[in-house]
CSV table of C-alpha atoms in Angstrom, one decimal:
chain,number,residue,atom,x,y,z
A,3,UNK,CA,79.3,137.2,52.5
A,4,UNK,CA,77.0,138.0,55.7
A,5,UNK,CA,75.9,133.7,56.1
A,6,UNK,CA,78.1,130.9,55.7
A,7,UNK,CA,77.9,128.8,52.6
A,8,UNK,CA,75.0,126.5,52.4
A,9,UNK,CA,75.9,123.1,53.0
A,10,UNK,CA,74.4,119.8,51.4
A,11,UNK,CA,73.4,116.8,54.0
A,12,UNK,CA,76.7,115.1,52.0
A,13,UNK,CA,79.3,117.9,53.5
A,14,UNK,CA,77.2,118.1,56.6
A,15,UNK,CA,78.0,114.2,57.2
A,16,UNK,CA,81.5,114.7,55.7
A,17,UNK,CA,82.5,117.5,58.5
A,18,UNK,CA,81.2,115.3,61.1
A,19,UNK,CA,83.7,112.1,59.6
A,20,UNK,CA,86.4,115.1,59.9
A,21,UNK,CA,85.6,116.5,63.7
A,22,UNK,CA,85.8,112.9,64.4
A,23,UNK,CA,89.0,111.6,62.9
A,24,UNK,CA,90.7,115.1,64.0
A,25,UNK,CA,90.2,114.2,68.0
A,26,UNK,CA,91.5,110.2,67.3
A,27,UNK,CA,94.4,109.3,69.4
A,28,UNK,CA,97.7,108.1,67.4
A,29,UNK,CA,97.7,105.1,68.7
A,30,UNK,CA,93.5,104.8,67.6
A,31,UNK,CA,94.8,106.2,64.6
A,32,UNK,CA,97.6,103.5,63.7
A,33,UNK,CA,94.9,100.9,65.0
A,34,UNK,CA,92.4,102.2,62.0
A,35,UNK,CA,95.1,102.3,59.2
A,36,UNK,CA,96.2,98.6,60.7
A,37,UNK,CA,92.8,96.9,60.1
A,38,UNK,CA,92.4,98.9,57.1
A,39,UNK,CA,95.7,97.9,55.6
A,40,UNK,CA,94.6,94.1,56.6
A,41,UNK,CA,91.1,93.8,55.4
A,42,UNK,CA,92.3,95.0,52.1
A,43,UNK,CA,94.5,93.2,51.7
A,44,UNK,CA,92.6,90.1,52.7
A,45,UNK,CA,89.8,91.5,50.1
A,46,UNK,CA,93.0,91.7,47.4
A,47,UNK,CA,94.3,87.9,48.0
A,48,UNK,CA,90.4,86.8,47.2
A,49,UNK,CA,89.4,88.4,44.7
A,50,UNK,CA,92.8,88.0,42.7
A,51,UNK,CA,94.8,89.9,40.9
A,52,UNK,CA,92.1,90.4,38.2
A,53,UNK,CA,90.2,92.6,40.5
A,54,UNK,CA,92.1,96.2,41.5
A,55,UNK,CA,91.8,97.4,45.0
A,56,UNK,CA,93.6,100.5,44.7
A,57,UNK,CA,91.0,102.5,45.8
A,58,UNK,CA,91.1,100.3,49.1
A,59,UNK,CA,94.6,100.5,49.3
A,60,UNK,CA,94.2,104.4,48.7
A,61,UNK,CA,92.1,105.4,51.5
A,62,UNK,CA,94.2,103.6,53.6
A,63,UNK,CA,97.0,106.0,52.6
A,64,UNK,CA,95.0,109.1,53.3
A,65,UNK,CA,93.3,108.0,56.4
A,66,UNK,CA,97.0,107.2,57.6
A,67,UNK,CA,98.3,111.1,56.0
A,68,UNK,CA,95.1,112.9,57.4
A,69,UNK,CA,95.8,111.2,61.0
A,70,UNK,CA,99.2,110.9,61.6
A,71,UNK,CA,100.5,113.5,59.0
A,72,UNK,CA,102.7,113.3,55.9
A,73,UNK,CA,105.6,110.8,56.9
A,74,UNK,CA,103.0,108.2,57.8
A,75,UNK,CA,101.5,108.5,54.7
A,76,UNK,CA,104.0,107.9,52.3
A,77,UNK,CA,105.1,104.8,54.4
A,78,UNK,CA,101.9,103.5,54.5
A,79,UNK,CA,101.7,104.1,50.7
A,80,UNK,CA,105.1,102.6,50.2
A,81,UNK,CA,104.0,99.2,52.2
A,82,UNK,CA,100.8,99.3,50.0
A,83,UNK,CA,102.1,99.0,47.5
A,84,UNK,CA,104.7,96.4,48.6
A,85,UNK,CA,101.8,93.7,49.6
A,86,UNK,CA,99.7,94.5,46.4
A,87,UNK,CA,102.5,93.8,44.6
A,88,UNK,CA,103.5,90.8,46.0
A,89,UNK,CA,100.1,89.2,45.7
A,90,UNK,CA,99.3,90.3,42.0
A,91,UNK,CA,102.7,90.9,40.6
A,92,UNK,CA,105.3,93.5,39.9
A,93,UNK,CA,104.1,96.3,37.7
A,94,UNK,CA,100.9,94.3,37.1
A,95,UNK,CA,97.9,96.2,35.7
A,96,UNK,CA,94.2,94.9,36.1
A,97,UNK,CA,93.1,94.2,32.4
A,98,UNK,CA,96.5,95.0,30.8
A,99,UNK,CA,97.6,92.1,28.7
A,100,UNK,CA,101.4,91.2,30.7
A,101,UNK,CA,102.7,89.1,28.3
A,102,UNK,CA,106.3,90.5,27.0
A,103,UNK,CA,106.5,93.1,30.1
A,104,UNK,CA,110.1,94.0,30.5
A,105,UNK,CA,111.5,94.7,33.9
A,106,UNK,CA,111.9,98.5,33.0
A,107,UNK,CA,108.0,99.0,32.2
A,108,UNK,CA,107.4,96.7,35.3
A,109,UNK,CA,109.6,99.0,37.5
A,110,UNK,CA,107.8,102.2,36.0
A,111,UNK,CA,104.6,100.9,36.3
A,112,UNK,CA,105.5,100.4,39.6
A,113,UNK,CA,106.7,103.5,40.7
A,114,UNK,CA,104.2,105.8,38.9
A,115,UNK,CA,101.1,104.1,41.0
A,116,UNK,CA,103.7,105.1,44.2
A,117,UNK,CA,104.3,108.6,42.8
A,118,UNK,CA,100.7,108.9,42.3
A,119,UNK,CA,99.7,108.0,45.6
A,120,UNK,CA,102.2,109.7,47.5
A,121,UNK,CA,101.3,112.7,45.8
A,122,UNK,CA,97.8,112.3,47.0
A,123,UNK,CA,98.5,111.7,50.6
A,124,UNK,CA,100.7,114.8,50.4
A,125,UNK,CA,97.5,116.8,49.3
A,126,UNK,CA,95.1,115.3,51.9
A,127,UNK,CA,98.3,116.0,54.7
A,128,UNK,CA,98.8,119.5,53.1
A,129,UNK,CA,95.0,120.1,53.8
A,130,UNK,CA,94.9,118.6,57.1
A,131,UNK,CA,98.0,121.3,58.3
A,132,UNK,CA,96.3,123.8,56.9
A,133,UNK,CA,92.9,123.0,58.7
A,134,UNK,CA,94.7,122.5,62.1
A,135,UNK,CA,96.9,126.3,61.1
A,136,UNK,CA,93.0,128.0,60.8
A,137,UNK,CA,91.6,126.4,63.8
A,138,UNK,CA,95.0,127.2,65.9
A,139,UNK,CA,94.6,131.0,64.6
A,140,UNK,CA,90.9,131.2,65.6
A,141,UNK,CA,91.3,129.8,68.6
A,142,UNK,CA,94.8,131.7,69.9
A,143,UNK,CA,95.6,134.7,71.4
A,144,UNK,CA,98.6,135.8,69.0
A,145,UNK,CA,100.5,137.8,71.8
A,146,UNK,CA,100.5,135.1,74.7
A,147,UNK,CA,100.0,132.2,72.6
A,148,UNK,CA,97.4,131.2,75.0
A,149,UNK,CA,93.4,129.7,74.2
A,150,UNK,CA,91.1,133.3,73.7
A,151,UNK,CA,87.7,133.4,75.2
A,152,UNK,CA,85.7,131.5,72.9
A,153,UNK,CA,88.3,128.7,72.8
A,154,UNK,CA,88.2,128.4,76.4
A,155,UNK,CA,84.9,129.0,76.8
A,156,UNK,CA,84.0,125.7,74.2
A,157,UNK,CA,86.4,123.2,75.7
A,158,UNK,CA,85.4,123.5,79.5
A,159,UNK,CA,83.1,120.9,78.5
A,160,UNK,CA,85.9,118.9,77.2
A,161,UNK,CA,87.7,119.3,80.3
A,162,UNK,CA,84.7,118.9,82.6
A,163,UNK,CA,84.3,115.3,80.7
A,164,UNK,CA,87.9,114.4,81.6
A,165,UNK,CA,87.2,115.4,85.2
A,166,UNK,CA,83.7,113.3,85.6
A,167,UNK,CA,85.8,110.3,84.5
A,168,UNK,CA,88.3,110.3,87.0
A,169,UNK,CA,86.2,112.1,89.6
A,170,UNK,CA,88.2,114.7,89.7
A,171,UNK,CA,87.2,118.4,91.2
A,172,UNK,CA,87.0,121.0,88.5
A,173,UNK,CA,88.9,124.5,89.6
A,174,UNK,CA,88.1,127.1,87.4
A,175,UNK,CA,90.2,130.5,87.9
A,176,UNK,CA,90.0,134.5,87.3
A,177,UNK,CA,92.6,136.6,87.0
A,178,UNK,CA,93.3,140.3,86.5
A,179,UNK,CA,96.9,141.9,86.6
A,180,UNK,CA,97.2,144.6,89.2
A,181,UNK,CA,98.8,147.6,88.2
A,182,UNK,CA,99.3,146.6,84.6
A,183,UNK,CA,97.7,149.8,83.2
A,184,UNK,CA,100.4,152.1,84.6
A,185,UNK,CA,103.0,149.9,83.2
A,186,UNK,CA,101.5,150.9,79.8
A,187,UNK,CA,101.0,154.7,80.3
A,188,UNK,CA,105.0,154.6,82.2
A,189,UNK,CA,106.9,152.2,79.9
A,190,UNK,CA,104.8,151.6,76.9
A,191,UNK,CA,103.0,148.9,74.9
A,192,UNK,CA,106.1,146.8,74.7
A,193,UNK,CA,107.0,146.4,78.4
A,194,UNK,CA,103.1,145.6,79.0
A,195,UNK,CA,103.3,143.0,76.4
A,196,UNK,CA,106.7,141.9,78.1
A,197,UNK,CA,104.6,141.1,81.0
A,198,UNK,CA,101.4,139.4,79.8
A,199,UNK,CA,104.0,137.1,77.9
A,200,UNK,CA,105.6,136.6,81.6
A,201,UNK,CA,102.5,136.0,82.8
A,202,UNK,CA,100.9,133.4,80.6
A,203,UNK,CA,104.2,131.6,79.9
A,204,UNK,CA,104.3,131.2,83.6
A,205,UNK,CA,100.7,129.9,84.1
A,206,UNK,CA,101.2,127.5,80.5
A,207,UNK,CA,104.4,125.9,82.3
A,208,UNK,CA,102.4,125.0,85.6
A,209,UNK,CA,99.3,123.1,83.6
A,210,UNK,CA,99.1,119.7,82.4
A,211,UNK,CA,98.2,119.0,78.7
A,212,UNK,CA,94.4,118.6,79.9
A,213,UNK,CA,94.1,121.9,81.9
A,214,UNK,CA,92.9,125.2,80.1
A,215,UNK,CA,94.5,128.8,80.6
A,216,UNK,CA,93.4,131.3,78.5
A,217,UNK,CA,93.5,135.2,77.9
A,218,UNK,CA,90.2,136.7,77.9
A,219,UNK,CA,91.3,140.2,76.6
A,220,UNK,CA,93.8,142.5,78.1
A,221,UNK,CA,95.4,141.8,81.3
A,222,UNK,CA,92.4,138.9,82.4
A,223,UNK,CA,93.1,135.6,82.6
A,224,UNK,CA,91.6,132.5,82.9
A,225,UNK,CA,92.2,128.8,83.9
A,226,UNK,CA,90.6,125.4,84.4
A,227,UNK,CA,92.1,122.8,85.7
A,228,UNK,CA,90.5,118.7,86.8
A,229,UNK,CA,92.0,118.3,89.9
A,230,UNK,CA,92.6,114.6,91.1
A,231,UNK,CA,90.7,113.5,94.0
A,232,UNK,CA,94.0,113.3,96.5
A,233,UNK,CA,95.1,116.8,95.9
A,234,UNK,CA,93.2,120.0,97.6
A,235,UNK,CA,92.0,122.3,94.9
A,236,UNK,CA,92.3,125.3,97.4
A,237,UNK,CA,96.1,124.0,97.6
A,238,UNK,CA,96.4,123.9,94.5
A,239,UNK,CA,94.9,127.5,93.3
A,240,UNK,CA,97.2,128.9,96.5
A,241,UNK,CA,100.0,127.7,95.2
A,242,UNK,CA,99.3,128.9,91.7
A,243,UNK,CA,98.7,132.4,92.9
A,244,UNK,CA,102.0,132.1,94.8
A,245,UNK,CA,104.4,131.2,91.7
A,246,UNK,CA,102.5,133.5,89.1
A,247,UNK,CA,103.1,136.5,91.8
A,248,UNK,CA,107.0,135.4,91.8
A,249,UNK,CA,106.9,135.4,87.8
A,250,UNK,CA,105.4,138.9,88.1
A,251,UNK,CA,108.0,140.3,90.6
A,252,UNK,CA,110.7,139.1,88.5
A,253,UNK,CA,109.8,141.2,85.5
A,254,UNK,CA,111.1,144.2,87.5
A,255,UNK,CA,107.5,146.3,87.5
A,256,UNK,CA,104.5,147.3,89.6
A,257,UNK,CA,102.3,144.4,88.4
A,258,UNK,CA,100.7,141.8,90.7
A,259,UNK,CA,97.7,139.0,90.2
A,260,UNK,CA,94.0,139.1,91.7
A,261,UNK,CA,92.4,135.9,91.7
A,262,UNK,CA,89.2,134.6,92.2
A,263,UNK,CA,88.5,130.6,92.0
A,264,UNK,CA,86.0,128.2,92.2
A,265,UNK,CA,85.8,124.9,93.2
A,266,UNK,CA,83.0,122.9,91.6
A,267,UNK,CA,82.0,119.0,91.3
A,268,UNK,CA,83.0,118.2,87.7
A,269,UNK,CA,79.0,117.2,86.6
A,270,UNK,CA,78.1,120.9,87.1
A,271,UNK,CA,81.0,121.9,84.8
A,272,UNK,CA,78.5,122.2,81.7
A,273,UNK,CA,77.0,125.1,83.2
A,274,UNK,CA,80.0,127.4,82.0
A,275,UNK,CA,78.8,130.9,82.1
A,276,UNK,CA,77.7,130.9,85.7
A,277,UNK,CA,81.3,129.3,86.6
A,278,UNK,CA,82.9,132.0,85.0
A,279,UNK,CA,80.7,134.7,86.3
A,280,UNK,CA,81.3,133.2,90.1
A,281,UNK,CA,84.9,133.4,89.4
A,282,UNK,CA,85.1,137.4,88.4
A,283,UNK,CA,82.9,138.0,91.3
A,284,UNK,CA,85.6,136.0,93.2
A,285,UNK,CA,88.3,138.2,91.5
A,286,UNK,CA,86.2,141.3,92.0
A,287,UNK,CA,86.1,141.0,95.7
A,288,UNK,CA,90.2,140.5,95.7
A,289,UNK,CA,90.1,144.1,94.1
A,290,UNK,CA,87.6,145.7,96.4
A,291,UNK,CA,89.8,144.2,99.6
A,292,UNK,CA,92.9,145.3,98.5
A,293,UNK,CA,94.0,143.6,95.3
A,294,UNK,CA,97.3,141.3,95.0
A,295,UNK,CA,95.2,137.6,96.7
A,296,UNK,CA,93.1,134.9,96.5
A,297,UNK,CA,89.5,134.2,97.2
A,298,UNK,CA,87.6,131.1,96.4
A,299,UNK,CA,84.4,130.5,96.0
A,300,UNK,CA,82.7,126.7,96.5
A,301,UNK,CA,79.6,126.5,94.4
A,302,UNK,CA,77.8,129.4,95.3
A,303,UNK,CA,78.8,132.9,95.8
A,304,UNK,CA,77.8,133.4,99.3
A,305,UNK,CA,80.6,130.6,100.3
A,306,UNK,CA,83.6,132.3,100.1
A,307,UNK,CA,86.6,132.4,102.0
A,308,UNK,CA,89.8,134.5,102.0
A,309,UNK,CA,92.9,132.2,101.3
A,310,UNK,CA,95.9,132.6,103.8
């Protein structure tokens, strides 16, 4: 297949409902399946038991398995079915006659709508993993377990958004592992991957759950970080350089970390290509100089400095 599947204005508006509910916040997510769980069940006590709302009560349930996974689905299903019971009576089917319904058919009847919509929410949970699995895949490098490039290069935004909100200072960084080659040709493809694991494992423990850090393809790195308005970004990128060169001493080889970063105002971070390109230039001009520091770069690339 050279083109993606066409796709009807339907799907089109169902993908969007998706990307949307995917980025909700538990706690967003428990406030949707609350006032879901009580207008239907305000809807149920009005219109009587003669009128099923299972199909309210139902997307409820999967709303509650596609956002907050499996286990929160079935309880939501299992309370669901406690309150519709309740109001229209145990085992009670819409347009059944009731009369003569023994406790065993009432119990069954019971349990089989449970079963039934457990067995749903599993489904929608089951295809909610597996959508978060692909995108995980597509966006991870399998060897450091770190974003790739076009990950990183599609949430700077994201991160750029975070730091115009709390007028933070974006810090984007480029790395490149010194010496890395000749641990290859030496030791071989397992001690190199030894040390790109070192390396980003390293870099992953000093970020926040906002920041970005990334492996653009062999031994080159990337990072971007919102840095809060009482820290100093050049601080912050010095220090950075300092623990990943520890991280790479310890691994006993050859190996040390050029860097190049730039310190930007957060509204500018939508212009990500030219942030990126100022950073390797940053990086580039560590390897000319003598590899193994720090430069950074403040907007533009005449206004460099060499970090101490």
């Amino acid at each position: 297949m050279n083109a993606p599947p066409p796709q009807s204005a339907l799907i089109k508006a169902m993908m969007r409902s998706f990307r949307w509910t995917t980025q909700l916040h538990p706690r967003q997510a428990w406030l949707g399946v609350g006032a879901g769980l009580l207008l239907v069940t305000l809807l149920d006590w009005l219109t009587g038991p003669m009128m099923s709302l299972t199909i309210g009560y139902l997307f409820v349930d999967c709303f509650a398995a596609w956002t907050l996974r499996e286990r929160a689905g079935i309880g939501v299903v299992l309370f669901s079915v406690a309150i519709s019971s309740a109001m229209n009576g145990f085992g009670y089917i819409p347009a059944v006659d009731q009369s003569g319904l023994s406790t065993t058919v009432a119990i069954w009847n019971t349990a089989t709508r449970a079963a039934a919509a457990i067995m749903i929410v599993l489904m929608v949970a089951t295809l909610r993993h597996s959508i978060d699995s692909e995108r995980w895949r597509a966006s991870t490098d399998y060897l450091t377990r770190s974003l790739n490039g076009g990950a990183f290069r599609s949430q700077i935004e994201r991160v750029a958004r975070i730091g115009r909100r709390r007028g933070a200072t974006l810090l984007l960084l480029y790395m490149d592992l010194d010496g890395f080659k000749a641990v290859n040709d030496r030791y071989g493809h397992a001690a190199g991957d030894d040390v790109l694991r070192c390396f980003a494992d390293e870099a992953r423990a000093r970020m926040r759950a906002d920041d970005l850090f990334a492996r653009l393809g062999g031994d080159e790195f990337c990072a971007c970080l919102a840095i809060e308005r009482e820290a100093a970004p050049e601080q912050v990128a010095e220090s950075l350089h300092a623990r990943l060169s520890d991280a790479l001493r310890a691994t006993g080889y050859a190996v040390t970390c050029s860097m190049g970063a730039v310190v930007i105002d957060a509204a500018a971070g939508d212009d990500t290509e030219r942030l990126i390109a100022l950073a390797d230039e940053a990086m580039l001009e560590v390897k000319r100089n003598g590899k193994n520091a720090i430069r950074i770069a403040f907007d533009t690339p005449v206004q460099m400095r060499r970090a101490a």
